Coordinates of C-alpha atoms in Angstrom, one line a residue:
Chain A
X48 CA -45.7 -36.7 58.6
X49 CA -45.9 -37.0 55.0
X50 CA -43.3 -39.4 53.3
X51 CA -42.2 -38.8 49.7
X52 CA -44.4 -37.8 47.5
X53 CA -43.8 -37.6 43.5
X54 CA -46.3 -36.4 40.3
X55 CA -47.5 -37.2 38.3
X56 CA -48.3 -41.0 39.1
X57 CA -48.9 -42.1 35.4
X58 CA -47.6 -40.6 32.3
X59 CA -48.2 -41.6 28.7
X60 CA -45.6 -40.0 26.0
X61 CA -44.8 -40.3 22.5
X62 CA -41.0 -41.3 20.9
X63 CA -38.6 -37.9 21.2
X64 CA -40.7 -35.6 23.4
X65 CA -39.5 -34.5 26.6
X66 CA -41.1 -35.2 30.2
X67 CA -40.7 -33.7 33.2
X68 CA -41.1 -35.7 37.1
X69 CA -41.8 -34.3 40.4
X70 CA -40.7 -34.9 44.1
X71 CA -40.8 -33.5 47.3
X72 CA -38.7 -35.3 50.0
X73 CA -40.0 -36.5 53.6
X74 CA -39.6 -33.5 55.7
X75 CA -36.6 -33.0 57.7
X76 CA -34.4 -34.7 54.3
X77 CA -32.4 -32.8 52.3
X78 CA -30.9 -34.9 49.9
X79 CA -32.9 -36.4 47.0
X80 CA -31.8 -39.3 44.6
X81 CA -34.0 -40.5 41.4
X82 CA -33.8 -44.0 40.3
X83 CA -35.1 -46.1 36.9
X84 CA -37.1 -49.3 37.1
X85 CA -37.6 -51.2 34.1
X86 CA -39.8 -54.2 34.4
X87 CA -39.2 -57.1 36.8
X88 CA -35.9 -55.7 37.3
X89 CA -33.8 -53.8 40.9
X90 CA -33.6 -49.9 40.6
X91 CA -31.2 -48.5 38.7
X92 CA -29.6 -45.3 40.7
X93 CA -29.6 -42.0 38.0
X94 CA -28.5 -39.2 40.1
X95 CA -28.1 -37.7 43.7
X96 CA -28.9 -34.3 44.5
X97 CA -27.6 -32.4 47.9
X98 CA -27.1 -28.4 48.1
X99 CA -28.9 -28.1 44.9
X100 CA -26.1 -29.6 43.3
X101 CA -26.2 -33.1 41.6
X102 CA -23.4 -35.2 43.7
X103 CA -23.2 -38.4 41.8
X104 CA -24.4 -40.0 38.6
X105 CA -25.1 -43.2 37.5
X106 CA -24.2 -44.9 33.9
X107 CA -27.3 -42.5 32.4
X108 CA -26.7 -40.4 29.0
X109 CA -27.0 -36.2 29.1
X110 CA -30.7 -36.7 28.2
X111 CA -31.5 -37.2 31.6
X112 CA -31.3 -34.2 33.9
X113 CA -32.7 -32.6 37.3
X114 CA -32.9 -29.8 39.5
X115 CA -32.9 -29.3 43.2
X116 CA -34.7 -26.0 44.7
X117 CA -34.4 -24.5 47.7
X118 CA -37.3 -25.9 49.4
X119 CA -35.2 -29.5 48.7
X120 CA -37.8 -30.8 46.3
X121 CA -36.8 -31.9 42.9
X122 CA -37.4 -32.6 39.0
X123 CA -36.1 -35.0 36.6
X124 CA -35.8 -33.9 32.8
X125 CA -36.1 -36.5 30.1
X126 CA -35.6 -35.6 26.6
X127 CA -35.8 -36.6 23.6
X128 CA -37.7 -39.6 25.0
X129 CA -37.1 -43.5 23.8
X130 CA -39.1 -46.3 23.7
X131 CA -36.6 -47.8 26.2
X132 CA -37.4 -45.3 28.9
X133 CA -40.5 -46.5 29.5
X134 CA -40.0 -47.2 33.4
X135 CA -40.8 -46.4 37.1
X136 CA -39.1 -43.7 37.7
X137 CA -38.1 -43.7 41.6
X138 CA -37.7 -40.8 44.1
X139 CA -35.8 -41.2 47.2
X140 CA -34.9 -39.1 50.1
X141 CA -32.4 -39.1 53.0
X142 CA -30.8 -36.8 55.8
X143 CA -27.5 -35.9 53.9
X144 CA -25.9 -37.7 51.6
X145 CA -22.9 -38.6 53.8
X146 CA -25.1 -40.3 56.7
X147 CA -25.7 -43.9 57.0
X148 CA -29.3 -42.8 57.6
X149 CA -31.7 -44.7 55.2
X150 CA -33.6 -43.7 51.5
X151 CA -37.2 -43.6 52.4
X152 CA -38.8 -43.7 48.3
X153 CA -41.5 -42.5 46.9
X154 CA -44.2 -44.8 44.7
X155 CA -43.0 -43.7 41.5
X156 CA -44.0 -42.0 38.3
X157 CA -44.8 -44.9 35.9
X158 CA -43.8 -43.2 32.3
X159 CA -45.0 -45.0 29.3
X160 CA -43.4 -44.1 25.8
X161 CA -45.7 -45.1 22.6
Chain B
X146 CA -22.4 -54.7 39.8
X147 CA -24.4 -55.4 42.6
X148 CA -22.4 -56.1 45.4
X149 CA -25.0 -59.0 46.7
X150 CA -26.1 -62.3 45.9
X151 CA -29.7 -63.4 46.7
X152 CA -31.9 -66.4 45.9
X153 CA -33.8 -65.4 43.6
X154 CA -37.4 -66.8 44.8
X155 CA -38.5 -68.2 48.5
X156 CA -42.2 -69.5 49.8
X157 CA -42.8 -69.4 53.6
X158 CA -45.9 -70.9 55.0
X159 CA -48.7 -68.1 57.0
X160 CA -47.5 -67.6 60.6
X161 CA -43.8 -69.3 60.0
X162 CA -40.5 -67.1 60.2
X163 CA -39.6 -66.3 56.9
X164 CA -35.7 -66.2 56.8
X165 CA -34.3 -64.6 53.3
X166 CA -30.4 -64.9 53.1
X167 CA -27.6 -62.2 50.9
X168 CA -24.6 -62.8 50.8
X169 CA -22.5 -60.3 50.3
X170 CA -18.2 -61.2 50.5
X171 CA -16.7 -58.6 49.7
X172 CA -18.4 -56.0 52.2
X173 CA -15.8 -53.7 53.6
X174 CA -15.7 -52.2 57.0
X175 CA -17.3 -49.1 57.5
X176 CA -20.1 -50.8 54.7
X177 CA -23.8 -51.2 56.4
X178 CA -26.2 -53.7 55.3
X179 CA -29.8 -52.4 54.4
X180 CA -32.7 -54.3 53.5
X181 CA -35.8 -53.5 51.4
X182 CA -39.2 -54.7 50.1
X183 CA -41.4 -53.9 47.3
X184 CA -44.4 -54.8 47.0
X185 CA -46.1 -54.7 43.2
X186 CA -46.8 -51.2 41.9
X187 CA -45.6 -49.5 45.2
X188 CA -41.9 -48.1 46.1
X189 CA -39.4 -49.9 47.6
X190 CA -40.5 -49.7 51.6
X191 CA -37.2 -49.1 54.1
X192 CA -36.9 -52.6 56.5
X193 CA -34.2 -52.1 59.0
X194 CA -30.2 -51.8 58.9
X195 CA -27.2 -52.6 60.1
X196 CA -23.3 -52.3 60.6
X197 CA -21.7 -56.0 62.5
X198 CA -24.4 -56.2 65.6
X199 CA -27.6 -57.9 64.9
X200 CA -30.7 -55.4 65.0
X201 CA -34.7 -55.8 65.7
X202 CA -37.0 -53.5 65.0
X203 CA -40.9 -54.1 64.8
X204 CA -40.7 -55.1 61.5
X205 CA -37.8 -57.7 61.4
X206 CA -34.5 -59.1 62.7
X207 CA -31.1 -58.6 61.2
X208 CA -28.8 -61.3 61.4
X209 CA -24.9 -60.5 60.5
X210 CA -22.7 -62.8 60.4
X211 CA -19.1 -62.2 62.6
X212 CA -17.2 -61.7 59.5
X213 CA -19.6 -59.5 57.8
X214 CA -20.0 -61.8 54.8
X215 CA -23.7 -62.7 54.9
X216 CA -26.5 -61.8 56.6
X217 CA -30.1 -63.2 57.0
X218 CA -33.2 -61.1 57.1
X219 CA -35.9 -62.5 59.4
X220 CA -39.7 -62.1 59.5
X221 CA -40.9 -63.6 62.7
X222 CA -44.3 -64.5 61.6
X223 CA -44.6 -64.1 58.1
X224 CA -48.7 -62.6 56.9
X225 CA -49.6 -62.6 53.0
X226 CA -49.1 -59.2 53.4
X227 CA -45.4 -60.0 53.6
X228 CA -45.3 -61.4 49.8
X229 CA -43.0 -59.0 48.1
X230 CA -39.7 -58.9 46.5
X231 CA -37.2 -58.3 49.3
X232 CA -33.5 -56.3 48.6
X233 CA -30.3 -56.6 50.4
X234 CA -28.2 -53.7 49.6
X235 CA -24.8 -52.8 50.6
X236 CA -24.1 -49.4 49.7
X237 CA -20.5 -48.6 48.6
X238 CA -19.5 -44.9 49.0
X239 CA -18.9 -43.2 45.6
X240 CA -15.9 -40.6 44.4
X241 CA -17.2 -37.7 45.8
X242 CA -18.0 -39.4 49.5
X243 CA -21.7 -39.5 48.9
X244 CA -23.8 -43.0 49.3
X245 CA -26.0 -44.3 46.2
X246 CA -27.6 -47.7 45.9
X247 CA -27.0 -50.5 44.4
X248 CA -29.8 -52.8 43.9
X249 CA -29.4 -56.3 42.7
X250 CA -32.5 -58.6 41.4
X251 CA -33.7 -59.3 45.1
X252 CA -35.8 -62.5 46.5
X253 CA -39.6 -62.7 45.7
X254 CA -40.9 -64.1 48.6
X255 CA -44.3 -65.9 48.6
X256 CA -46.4 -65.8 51.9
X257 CA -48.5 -69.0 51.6
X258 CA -52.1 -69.7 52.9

């Protein structure tokens, strides 16, 4: 039973381009949330998708974006990347976002900007 | 606004219980607790959960306290492999009904030879 997965693992990119991060949820989750982790600090939640539809958004400008597809895997958008986004960026999955049924994350995508 | 409060470093001797406290006052009812740990480089790892009653799983014990104010996290018999930094979440529902989480600065715990 494969957990979350998410590509790439590492990710090295320069000041204003634009990156894009991959999950695919634990099977039998639907609903997929993408979280920041700057160094020595807690997650910080981005967004929630359910339905293909983002649900809820954290305190995160318009640069950051994602998709859900059918198949309930997922992408987060980055653009016009800053120095201050280097991070771990998180994927987490549940069983609908209404249950009290637990995240199970992923091992994040550790995105350097130079 | 993290809605918990956690010390921010513990050390538990090899083979001792390792007992990690949050407190978090202002939980509401229908709020459950959840606790986390991440160990360097990896993604937070899902411990165990709870609503009022305490629960055991084979990873840990969940201690709440009656009024829901605080709750203690227990490792029975704590390995190095234990050493990790150690969330307690309570996860507030959001506008549209949905659940996201709220993750404070957690406890690193230290597992000591």
């Amino acid at each position: 039973d494969a957990g979350v997965t998410q590509s790439p693992t590492h990710l090295i990119k320069t000041r204003g381009q634009q990156v894009t991060l991959r999950c695919s949820p634990k099977s039998g989750h639907d609903t997929v949330s993408w979280y920041q982790q700057a160094l020595g600090q807690g997650p910080q939640f981005i967004f929630q998708y359910y339905e293909e539809e983002e649900r809820q958004r954290g305190n995160f400008p318009d640069r950051f974006s994602g998709h859900q597809f059918p198949n309930y895997s997922s992408e987060l958008n980055v653009n016009a990347l800053l120095l201050g986004d280097s991070a771990l960026y998180l994927c987490a999955s549940s069983f609908q976002p209404y249950s009290n049924q637990p995240q199970h994350f992923g091992d994040g995508t550790r995105l350097s900007i130079l | 606004d993290a809605k918990t409060t956690q010390p921010p470093s513990m050390d538990c001797a090899e083979g001792r219980a390792a007992n990690l406290p949050c407190n978090h006052s202002t939980i509401s009812g229908n709020e459950y607790v959840y606790w986390y740990r991440q160990i360097h480089s990896q993604g937070p790892q899902y411990i165990i959960h709870g609503l009022k009653n305490n629960e055991t799983n084979e990873m840990a014990s969940l201690i709440i306290t009656e009024d829901r104010k605080s709750s203690t996290l227990i490792l029975p018999h704590a390995t190095l492999r234990d050493t990790a930094v150690y969330y307690c979440i309570v996860r507030p529902p959001t506008t549209s009904g949905t659940y996201k989480y709220i993750f404070g600065t957690g406890t690193r715990l230290k597992v000591l030879a």
